[in-house]
Protein backbone atom coordinates (compact mmCIF):
# COMPACT_ATOMS: atom_id res chain seq x y z
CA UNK A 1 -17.77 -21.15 -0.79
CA UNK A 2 -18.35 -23.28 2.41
CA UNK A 3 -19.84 -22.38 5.95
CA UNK A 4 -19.03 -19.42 7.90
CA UNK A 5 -17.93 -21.45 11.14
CA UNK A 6 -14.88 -23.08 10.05
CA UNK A 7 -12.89 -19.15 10.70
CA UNK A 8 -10.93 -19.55 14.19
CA UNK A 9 -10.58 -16.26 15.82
CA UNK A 10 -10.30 -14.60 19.11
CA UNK A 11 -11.01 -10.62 19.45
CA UNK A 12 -9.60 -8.76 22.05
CA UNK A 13 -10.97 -4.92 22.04
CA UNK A 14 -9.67 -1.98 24.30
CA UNK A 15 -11.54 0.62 26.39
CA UNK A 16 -12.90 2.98 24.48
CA UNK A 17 -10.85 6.39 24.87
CA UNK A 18 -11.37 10.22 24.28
CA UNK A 19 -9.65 12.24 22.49
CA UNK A 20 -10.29 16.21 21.04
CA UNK A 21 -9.11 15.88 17.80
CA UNK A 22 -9.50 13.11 14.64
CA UNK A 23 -6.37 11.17 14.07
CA UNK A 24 -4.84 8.71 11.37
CA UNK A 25 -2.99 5.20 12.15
CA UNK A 26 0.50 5.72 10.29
CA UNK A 27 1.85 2.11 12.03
CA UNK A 28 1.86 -0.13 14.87
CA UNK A 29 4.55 -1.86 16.32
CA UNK A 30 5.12 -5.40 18.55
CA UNK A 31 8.43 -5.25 20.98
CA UNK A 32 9.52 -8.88 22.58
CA UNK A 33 7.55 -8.50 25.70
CA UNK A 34 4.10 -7.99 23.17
CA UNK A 35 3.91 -4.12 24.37
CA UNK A 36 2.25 -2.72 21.29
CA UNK A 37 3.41 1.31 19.70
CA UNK A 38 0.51 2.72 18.20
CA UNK A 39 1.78 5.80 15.68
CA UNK A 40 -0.69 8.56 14.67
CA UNK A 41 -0.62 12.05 13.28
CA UNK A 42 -3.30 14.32 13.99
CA UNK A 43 -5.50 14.94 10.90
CA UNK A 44 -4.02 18.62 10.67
CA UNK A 45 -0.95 17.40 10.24
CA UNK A 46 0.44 19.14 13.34
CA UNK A 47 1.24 16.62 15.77
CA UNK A 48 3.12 13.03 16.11
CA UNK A 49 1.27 10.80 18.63
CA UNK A 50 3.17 7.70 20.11
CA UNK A 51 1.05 5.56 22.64
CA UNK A 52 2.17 2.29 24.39
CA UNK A 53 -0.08 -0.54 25.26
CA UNK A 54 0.03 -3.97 26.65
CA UNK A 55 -0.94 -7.17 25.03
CA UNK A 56 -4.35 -6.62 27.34
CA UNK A 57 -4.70 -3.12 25.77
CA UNK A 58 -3.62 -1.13 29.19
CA UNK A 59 -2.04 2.19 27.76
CA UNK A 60 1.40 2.07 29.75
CA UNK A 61 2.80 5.79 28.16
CA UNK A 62 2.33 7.94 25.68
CA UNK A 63 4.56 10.87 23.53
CA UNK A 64 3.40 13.69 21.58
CA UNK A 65 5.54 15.45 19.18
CA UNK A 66 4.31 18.87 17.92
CA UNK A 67 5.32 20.13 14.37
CA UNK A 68 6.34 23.42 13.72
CA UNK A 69 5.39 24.99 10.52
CA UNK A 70 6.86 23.84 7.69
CA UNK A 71 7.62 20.57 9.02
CA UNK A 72 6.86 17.27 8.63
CA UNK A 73 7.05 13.44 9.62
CA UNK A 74 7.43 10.47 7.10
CA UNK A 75 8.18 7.37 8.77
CA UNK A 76 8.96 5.35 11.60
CA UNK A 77 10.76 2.17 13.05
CA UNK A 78 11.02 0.24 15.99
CA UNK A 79 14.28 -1.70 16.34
CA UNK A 80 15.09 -3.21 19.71
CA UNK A 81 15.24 -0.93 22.21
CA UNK A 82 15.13 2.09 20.11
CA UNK A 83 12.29 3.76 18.40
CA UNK A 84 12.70 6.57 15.79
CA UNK A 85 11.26 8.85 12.93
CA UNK A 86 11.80 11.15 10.52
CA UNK A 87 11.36 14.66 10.08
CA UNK A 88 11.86 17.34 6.95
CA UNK A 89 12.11 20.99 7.53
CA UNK A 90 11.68 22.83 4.56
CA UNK A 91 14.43 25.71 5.17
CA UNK A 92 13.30 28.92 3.41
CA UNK A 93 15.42 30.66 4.52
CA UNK A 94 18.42 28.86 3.52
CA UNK A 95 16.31 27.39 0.54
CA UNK A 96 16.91 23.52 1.11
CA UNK A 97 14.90 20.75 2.93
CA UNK A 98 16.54 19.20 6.20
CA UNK A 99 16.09 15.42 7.13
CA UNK A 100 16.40 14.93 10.50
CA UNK A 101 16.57 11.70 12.84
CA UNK A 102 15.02 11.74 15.89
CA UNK A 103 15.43 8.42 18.52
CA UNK A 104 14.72 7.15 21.94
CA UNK A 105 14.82 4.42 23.68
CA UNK A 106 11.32 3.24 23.54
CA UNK A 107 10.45 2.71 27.49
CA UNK A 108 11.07 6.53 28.39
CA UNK A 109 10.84 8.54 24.99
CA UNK A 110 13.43 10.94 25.35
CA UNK A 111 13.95 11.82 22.02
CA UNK A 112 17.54 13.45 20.65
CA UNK A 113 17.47 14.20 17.34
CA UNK A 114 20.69 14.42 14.16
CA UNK A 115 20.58 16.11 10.96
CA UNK A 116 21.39 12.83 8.37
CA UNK A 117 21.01 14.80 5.18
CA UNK A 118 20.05 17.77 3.48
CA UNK A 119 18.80 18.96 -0.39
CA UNK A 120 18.93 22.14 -2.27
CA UNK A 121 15.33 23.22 -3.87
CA UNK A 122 17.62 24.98 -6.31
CA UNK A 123 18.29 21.29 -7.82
CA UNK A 124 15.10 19.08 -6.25
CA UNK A 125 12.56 22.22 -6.49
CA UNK A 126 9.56 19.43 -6.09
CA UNK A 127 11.12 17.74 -3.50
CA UNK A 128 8.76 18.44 -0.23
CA UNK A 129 5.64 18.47 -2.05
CA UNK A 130 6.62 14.99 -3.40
CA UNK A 131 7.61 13.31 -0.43
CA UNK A 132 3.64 13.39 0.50
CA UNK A 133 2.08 12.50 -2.08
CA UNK A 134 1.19 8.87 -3.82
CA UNK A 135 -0.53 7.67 -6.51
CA UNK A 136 -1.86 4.53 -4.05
CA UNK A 137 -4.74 4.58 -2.38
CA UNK A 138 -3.45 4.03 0.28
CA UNK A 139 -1.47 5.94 3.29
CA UNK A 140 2.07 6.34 2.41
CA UNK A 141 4.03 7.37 5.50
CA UNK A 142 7.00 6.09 5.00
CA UNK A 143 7.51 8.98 2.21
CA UNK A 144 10.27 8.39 0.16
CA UNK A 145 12.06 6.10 2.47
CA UNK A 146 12.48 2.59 1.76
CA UNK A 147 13.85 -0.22 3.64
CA UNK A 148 15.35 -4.05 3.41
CA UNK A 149 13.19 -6.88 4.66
CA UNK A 150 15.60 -7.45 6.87
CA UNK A 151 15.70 -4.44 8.44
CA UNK A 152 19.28 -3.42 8.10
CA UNK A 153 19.28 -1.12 5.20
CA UNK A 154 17.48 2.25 4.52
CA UNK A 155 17.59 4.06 1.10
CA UNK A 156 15.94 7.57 0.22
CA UNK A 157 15.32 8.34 -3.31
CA UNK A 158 15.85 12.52 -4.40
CA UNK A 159 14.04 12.95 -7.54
CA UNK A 160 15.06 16.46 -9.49
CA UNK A 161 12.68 18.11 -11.90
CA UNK A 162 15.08 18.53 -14.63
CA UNK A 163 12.91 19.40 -17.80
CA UNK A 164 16.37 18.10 -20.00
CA UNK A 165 17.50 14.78 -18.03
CA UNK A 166 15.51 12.64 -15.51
CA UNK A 167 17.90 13.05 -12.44
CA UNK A 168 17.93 10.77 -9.19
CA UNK A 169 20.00 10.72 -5.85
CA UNK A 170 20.09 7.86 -4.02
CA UNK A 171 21.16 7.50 -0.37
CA UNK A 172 21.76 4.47 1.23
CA UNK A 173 21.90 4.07 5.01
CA UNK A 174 22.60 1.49 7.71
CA UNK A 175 19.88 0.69 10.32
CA UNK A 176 21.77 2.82 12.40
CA UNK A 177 21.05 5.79 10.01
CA UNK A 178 24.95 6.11 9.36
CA UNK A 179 25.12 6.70 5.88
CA UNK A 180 26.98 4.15 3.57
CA UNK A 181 27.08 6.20 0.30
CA UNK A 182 25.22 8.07 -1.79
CA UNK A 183 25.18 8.16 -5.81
CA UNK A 184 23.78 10.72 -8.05
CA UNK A 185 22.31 9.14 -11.57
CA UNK A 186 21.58 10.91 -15.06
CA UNK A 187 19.32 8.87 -17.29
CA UNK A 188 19.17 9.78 -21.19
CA UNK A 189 15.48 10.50 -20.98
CA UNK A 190 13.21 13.98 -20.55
CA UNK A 191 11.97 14.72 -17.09
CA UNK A 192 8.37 14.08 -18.56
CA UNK A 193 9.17 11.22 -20.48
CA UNK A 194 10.53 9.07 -17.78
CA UNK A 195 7.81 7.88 -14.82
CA UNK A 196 9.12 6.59 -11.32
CA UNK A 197 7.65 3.43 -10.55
CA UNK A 198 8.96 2.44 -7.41
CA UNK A 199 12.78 2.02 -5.42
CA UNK A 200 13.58 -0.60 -2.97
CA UNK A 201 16.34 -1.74 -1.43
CA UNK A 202 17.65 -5.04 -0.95
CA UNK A 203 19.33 -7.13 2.05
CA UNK A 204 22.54 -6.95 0.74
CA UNK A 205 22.01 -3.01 0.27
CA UNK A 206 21.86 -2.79 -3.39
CA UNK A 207 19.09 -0.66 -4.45
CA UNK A 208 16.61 -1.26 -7.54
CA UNK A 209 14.57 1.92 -9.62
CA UNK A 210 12.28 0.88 -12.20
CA UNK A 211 10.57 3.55 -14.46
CA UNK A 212 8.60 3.55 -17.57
CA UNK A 213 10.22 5.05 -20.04
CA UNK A 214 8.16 6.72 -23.03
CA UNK A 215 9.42 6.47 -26.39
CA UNK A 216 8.11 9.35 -28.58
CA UNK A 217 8.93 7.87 -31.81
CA UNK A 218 8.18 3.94 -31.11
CA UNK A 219 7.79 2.47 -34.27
CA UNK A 220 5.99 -0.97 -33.04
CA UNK A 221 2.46 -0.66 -34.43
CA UNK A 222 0.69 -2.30 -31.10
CA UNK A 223 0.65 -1.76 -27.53
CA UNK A 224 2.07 0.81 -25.43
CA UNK A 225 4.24 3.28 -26.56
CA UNK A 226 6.66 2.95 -23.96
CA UNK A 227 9.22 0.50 -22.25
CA UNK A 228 10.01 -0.13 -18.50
CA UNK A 229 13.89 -0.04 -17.44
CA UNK A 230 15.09 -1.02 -14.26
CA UNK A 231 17.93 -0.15 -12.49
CA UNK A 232 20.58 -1.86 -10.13
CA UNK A 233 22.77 0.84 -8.13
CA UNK A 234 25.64 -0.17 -5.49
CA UNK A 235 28.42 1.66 -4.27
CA UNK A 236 30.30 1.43 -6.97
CA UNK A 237 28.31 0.75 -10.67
CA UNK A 238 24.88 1.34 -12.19
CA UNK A 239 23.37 -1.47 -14.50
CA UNK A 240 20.46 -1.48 -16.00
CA UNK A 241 18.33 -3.59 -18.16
CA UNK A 242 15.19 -2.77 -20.44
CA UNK A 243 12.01 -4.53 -20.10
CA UNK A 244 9.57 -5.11 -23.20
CA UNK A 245 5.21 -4.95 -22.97
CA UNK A 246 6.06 -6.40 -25.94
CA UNK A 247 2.41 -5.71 -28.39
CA UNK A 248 0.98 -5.11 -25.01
CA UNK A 249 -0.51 -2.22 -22.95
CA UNK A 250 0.80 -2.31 -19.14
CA UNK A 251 -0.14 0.92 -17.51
CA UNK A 252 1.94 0.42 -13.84
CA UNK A 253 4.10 -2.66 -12.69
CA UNK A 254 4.77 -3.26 -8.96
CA UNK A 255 8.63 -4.02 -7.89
CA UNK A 256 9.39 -6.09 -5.47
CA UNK A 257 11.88 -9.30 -4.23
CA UNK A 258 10.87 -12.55 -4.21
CA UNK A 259 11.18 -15.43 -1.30
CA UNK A 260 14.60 -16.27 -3.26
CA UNK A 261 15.62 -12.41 -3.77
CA UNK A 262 15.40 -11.71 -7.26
CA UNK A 263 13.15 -9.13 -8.69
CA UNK A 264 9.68 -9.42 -9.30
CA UNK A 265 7.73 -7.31 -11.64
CA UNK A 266 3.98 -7.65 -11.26
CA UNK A 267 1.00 -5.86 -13.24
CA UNK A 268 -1.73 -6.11 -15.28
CA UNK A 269 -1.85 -5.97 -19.13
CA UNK A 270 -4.51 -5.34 -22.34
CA UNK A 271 -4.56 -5.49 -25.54
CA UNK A 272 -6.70 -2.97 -25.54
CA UNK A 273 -5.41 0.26 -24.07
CA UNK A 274 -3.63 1.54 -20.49
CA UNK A 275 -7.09 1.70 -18.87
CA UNK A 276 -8.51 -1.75 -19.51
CA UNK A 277 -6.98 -5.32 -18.26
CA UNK A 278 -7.38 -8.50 -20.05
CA UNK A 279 -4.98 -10.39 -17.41
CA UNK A 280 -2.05 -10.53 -15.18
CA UNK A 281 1.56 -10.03 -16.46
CA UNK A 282 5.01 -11.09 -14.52
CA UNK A 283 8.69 -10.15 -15.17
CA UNK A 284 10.96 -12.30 -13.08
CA UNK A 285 14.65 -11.06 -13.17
CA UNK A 286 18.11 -12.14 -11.92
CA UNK A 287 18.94 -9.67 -9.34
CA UNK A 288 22.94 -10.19 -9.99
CA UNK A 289 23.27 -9.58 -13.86
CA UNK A 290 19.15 -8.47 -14.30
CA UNK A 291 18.47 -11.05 -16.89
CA UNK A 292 15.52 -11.78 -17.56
CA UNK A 293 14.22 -15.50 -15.88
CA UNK A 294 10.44 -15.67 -17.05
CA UNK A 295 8.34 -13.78 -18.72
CA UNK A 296 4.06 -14.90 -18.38
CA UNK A 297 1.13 -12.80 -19.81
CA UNK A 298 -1.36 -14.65 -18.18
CA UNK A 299 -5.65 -14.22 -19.25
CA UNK A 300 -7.95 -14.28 -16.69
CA UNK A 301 -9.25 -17.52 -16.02
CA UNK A 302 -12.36 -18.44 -16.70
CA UNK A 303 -13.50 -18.82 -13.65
CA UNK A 304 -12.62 -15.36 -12.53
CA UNK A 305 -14.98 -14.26 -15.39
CA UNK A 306 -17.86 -16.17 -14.00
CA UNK A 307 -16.89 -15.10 -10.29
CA UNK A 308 -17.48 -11.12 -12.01
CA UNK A 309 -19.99 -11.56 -14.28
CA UNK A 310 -22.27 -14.46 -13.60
CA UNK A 311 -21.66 -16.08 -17.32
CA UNK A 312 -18.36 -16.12 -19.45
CA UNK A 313 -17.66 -12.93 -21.25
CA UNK A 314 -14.96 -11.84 -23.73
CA UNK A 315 -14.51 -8.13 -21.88
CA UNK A 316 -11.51 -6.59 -20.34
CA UNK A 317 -11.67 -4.94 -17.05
CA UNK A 318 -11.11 -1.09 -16.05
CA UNK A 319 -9.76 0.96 -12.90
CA UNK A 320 -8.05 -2.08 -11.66
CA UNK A 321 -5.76 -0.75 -8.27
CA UNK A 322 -2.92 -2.95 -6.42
CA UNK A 323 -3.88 -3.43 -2.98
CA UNK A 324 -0.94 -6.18 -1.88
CA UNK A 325 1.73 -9.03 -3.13
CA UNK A 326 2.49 -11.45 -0.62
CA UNK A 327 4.09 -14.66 -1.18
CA UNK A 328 3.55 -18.21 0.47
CA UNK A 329 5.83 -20.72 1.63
CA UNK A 330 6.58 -22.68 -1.23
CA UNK A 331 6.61 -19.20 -3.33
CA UNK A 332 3.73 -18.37 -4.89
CA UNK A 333 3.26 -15.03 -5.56
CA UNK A 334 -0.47 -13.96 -4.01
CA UNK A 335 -1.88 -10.53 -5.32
CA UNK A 336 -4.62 -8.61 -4.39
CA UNK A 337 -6.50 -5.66 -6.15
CA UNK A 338 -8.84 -3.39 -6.10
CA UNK A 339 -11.50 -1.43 -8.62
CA UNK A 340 -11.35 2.09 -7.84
CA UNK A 341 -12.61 5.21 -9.43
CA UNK A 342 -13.73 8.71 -8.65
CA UNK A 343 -16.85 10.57 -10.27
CA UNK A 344 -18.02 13.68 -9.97
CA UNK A 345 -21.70 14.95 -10.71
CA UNK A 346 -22.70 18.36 -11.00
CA UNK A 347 -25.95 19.42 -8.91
CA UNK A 348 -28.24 21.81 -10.57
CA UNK A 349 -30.27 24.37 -8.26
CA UNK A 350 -32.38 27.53 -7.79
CA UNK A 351 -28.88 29.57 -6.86
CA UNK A 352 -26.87 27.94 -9.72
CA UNK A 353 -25.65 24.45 -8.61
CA UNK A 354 -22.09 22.50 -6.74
CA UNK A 355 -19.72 20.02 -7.53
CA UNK A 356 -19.86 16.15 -5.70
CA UNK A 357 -17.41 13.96 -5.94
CA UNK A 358 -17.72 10.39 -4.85
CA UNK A 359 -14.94 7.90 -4.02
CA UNK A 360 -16.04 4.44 -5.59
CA UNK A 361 -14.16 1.09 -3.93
CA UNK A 362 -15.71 -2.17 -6.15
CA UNK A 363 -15.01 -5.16 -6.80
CA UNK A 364 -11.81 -7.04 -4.98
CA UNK A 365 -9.79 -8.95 -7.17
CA UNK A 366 -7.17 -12.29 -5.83
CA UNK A 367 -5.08 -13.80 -7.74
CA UNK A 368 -1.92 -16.64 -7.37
CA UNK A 369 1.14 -17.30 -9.49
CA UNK A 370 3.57 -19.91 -8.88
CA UNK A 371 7.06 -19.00 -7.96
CA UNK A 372 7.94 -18.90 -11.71
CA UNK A 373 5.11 -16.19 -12.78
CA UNK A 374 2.71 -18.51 -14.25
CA UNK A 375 -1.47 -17.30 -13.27
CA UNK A 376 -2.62 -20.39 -11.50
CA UNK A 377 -5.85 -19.04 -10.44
CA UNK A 378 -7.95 -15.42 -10.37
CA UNK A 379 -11.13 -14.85 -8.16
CA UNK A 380 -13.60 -11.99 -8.14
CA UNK A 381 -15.22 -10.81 -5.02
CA UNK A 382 -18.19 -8.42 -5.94
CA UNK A 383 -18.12 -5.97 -3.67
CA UNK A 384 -19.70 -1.89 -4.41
CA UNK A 385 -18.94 1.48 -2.42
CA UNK A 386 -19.45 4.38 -2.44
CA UNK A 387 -18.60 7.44 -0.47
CA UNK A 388 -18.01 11.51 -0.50
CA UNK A 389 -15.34 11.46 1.07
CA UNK A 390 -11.79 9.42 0.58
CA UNK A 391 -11.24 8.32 3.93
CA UNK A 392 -14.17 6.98 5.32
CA UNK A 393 -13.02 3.76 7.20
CA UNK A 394 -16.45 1.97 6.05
CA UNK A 395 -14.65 1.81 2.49
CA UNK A 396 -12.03 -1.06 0.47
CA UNK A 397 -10.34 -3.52 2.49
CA UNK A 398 -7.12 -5.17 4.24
CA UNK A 399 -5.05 -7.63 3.46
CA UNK A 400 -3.59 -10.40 6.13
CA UNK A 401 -1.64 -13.99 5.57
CA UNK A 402 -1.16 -16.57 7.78
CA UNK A 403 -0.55 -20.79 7.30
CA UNK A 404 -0.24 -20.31 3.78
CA UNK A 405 -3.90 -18.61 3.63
CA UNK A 406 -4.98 -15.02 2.71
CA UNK A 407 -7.41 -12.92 4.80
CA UNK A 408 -9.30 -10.27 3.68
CA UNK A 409 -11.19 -7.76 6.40
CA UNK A 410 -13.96 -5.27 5.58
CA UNK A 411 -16.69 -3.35 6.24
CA UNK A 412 -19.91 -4.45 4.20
CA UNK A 413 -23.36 -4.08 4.31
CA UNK A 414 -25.27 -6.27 6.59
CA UNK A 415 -27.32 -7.79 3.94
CA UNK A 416 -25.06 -9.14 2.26
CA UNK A 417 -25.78 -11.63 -0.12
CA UNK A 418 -24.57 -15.39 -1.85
CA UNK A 419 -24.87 -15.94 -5.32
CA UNK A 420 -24.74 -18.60 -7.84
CA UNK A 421 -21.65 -20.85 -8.29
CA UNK A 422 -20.19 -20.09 -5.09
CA UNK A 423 -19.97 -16.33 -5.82
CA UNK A 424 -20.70 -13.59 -2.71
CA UNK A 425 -21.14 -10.06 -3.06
CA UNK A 426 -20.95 -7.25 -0.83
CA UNK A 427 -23.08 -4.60 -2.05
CA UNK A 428 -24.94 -1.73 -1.20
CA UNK A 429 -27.60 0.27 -3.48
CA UNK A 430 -28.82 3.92 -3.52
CA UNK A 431 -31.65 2.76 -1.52
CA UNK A 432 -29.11 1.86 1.24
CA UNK A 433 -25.75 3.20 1.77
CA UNK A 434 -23.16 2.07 3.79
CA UNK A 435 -23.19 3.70 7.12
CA UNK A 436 -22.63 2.80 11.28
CA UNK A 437 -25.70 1.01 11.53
CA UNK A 438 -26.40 -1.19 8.67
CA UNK A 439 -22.46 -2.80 8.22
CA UNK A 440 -20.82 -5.28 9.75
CA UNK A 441 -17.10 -6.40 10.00
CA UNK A 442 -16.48 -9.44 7.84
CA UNK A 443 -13.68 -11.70 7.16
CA UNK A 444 -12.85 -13.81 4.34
CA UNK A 445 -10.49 -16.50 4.05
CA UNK A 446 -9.08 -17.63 0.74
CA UNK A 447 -7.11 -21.51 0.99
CA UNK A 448 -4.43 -22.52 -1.86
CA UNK A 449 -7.12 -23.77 -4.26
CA UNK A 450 -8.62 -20.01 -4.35
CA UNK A 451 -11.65 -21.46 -2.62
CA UNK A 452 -12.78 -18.92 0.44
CA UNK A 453 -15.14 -18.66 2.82
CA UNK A 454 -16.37 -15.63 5.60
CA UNK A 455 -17.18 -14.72 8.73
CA UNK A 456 -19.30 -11.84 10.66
CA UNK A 457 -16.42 -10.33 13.15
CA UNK A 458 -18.71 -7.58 14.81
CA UNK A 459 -22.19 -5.74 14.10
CA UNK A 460 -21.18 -2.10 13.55
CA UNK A 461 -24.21 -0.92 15.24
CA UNK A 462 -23.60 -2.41 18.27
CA UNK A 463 -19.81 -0.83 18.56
CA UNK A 464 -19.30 2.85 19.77
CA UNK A 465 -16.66 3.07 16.90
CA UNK A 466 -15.91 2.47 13.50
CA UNK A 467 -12.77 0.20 13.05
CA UNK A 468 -10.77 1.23 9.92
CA UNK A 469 -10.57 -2.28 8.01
CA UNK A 470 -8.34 -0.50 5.42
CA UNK A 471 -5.49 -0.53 7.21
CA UNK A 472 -4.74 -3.53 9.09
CA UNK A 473 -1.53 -3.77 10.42
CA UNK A 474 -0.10 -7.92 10.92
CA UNK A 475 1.88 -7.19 13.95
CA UNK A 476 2.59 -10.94 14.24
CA UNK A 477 2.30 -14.27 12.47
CA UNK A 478 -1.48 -14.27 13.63
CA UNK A 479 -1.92 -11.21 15.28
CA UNK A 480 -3.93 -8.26 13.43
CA UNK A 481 -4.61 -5.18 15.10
CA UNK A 482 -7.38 -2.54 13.62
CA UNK A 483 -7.87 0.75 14.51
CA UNK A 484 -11.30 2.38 15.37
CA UNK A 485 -12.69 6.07 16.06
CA UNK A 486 -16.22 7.85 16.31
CA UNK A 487 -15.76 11.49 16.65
CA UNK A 488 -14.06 12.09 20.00
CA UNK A 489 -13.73 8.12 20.99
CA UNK A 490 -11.14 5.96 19.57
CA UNK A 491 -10.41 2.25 20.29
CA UNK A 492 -8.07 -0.51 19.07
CA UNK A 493 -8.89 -3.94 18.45
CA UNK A 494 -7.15 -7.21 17.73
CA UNK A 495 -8.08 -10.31 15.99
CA UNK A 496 -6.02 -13.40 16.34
CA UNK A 497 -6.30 -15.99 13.60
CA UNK A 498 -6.00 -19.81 15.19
C-alpha cells in the first residue's frame, strides 16, 4: 500500500435539489455535447423520471412517465439523437404480456410509442414476475433485455415454465428495435433440472445461453453433480457444447466476450461443496465452433490468504458474490467480488418477540487473469457491513477502470484502519455502525501488479446527502458520476480520474 496523495481527481457536485418522493438511479447517460440523462424510477414503482443536465450540473429539462397499473419499465438507451425504453403491460384481460417501445428524440421528449412483441401466460405463465427479479445484488433494469457491446443488437430471452422440457424464446432485434428473427428452443432437460445462467448477445448478432444442467444420476464420485452447457443460436442453427467442473464444485459461472470475442466463462470453484471457494476457475471457448481454448482452476494465491487472514491458512472461503469483469488493454481479465450474506435473529420480548434481518456486505475480493485464463494475482480488501435494510447506499461498493487501473468507491467508516503487510480494512463494530456521520467516501486504486492505494473523496458528515457508491455509473473514459439523496434532497456528483 503506498500514500494516499498519489490519486488525481477533480469533483464536481450539483445543487442540492428537492424532491417529495425517494427514488432509485436505473442509468445515466453522456450525449456528444457532455449533456448528461439521469434515469430514475420512483421507489413505488409508479413513475419513470428522465432529467437532463449539463456538464456544470444545470438541469436543462426533465420527463416524467407515469405507470399505470400493471405496468412496468425495464430498460433504457440513448443512441444519437434518440432516447428510448421499455415497457410490459401485463394484459389480463387478453391473458398475455405486451412489450412496448417508447422513443423520442432526446432534446424535446415527445415520446411515441410501438408494440415490438407480445407473450401468452398460457405458455410463459412466470414471465412478468421474472423479468424483475435477479439473483445479483445488484439493480437489474435492463430486465431480460440484453444488448451487443457495440450497440447494434438487442436480444430478449422468454423463459417457459414447462415442468417436462426447459423451453426458451429468443428474439433478436436491430438497434432500431426492428426485429431480425426469433427462434423457439427445446432442451432435453426438466424445467427444474436446468438453471439459466445468463444470455448475451454478440456484435455479429449471434446470441449465447449458458445453463447448468443437473444430472440426477451422475455417476462421478466428486464434485458437483451437474454440468454447464452453453448454447450458440443464429438465424438459422443451434449448437451447443457441454462444459465439465470436472471433480469440482462450481456453484454459478459468469458469461461474457472477451477483448477478442470469444466466450469467457468465469467463476469460482471448491473442492469442498457449492458454498465454499478454494479459487478462481476460467472456461475460454471459440465462439465459431465452441471448442474449448483453455481451461485454468486456479488456488488462491498466497498472498490473497495473508491479505484475508493475517497468516497463511489452508481454508476455503464462503458467500463469495460477483460484483464486475472488466478487461485491460492487453486482455487481462480483472474480476471483482464481493462476500455477502443475510441473517436473521429472532428478538425475544414481554409480548412474544419479531424477526430482524440484516444485510451483511464483507470483505471485497480482486483478482487478474491473463488473456488466456491463468490467476496471476488475488487481493483481499477487509471490509465489514452491516445493515437492516438492502438498500442502504452506505453499503458494498463500485467498480470503475481507467489507464489500465481499477477503482473501487465506497462508503467506510471514518476510522478506518492499516494493517500489517500492506493490508487495510474497512470495518465497523457493534460499538459503531455505519451511519451519515461517522463514514467517509473513499477510493482505492489497484495498478497491474495488484498493489493499491486510497484516498478520502468527501466526509459524509459534512454533505447534506448520502451518495450511493454502489452504483457508479463510468459515463466516460474518466468520468464517474454518483448519485446522492437524504430524504427529500437529492444531488449528483462527479469524480474525474486524471
Amino acid at each position: 500500500m503506498k500514500a494516499q496523495e498519489t490519486i488525481d481527481i477533480d469533483i464536481v457536485k450539483s445543487k442540492v435539489f428537492k424532491e417529495k418522493k425517494e427514488s432509485v438511479l436505473n442509468t445515466i447517460f453522456k450525449d456528444k455535447n457532455n449533456n448528461l440523462y439521469v434515469i430514475r424510477t420512483l421507489e413505488n414503482g409508479k413513475s419513470l423520471l428522465i432529467d437532463v443536465f449539463t456538464k456544470d450540473f444545470e438541469k436543462i429539462n426533465s420527463y416524467e412517465h407515469k405507470l399505470k397499473k400493471r405496468h412496468q419499465i425495464s430498460g433504457g438507451f440513448l443512441d444519437g439523437n434518440k432516447i428510448g425504453f421499455i415497457e410490459y403491460y401485463r394484459n389480463k384481460k387478453e391473458d398475455k404480456v405486451e412489450a412496448f417501445l417508447h422513443t423520442s428524440n432526446k432534446d424535446n421528449f415527445e415520446f411515441v410509442s410501438r408494440k415490438i412483441f407480445e407473450v401468452g401466460i398460457d405458455s410463459y405463465p412466470t414471465f412478468f414476475e421474472s423479468l424483475f427479479s435477479s439473483s445479483k445484488i445488484d439493480r437489474n433494469f435492463k430486465g431480460n433485455m440484453s444488448f451487443s457491446k457495440s450497440g447494434n443488437y438487442y436480444v430478449f430471452n422468454i423463459d417457459s415454465f414447462d415442468k417436462k422440457n426447459e423451453k426458451h424464446t429468443i428474439l433478436v432485434f436491430d438497434k432500431e428495435f426492428n426485429k431480425l428473427w426469433e427462434k423457439d428452443f427445446q432442451l432435453p432437460y426438466e424445467d427444474r433440472k436446468f438453471q439459466l445462467q445468463d444470455v448475451i448477445v454478440s456484435n455479429e448478432g449471434e446470441v449465447f445461453v449458458l445453463g447448468k444442467v443437473i444430472i440426477k444420476k451422475k455417476k462421478k464420485k466428486k464434485g458437483g453433480k451437474y454440468n454447464y452447457e452453453l448454447f450458440k443460436l443464429t438465424k438459422d442453427k443451434v449448437m451447443s457444447s457441454k462444459i465439465s467442473v470436472e471433480e469440482h464444485f462450481v456453484a454459478t459461472l459468469e458469461l461474457d466476450f472477451d477483448t477478442k470475442g470469444n466466450v469467457s466463462l468465469i467463476g469460482f470453484y471448491s473442492n469442498k461443496n457449492d458454498f465454499q471457494f478454494k479459487g478462481v476457475c476460467s472456461f475460454l471457448i471459440n465462439s465459431e465452433n465452441l471448442e474449448k481454448t483453455n481451461t485454468y482452476f486456479s488456488p488462491f494465491t498466497e498472498q490473497f490468504i495473508t491479505d484475508k487472514y493475517g497468516k497463511k491458512k489452508d481454508k476455503e472461503l464462503s458467500n463469495v458474490t460477483f460484483k464486475n469483469v472488466s478487461y485491460d488493454n492487453d486482455g487481462n481479465m480483472i474480476i471483482t467480488a464481493e462476500e455477502f450474506f443475510i441473517t436473521t435473529n429472532y428478538v425475544y420480548t414481554q409480548y412474544g418477540g419479531y424477526t430482524t434481518t440484516s444485510y451483511n456486505f464483507d470483505d471485497i475480493m480482486v483478482l487478474k487473469l491473463n488473456k488466456e485464463g491463468k490467476l496471476i494475482w488475488a487481493r483481499n480488501i477487509n471490509k465489514a457491513q452491516t445493515s437492516g435494510y438492502f438498500s442502504d447506499p452506505l453499503m458494498s461498493f463500485g467498480t470503475a477502470q481507467y489507464n489500465n487501473h481499477e477503482y473501487l468507491i465506497l462508503n467506510a467508516h471514518k476510522n478506518m484502519g492499516e494493517l500489517s503487510g500492506g493490508r487495510i480494512k474497512f470495518r465497523e463494530s457493534f460499538l459503531w455502525k455505519a451511519t451519515k456521520r461517522n463514514t467517509n467516501l473513499y477510493m482505492v486504486k489497484i495498478d497491474d501488479d495488484g498493489d493499491f492505494i486510497y484516498k478520502t473523496i468527501l466526509h459524509n458528515k459534512n454533505e447534506e446527502t448520502i451518495f450511493n457508491c454502489r452504483y457508479v455509473e463510468q459515463v466516460s473514459e474518466n468520468e464517474l458520476i454518483l448519485y446522492g439523496q437524504k430524504k427529500k434532497k437529492k444531488q449528483l456528483i462527479k469524480i474525474t480520474i486524471n
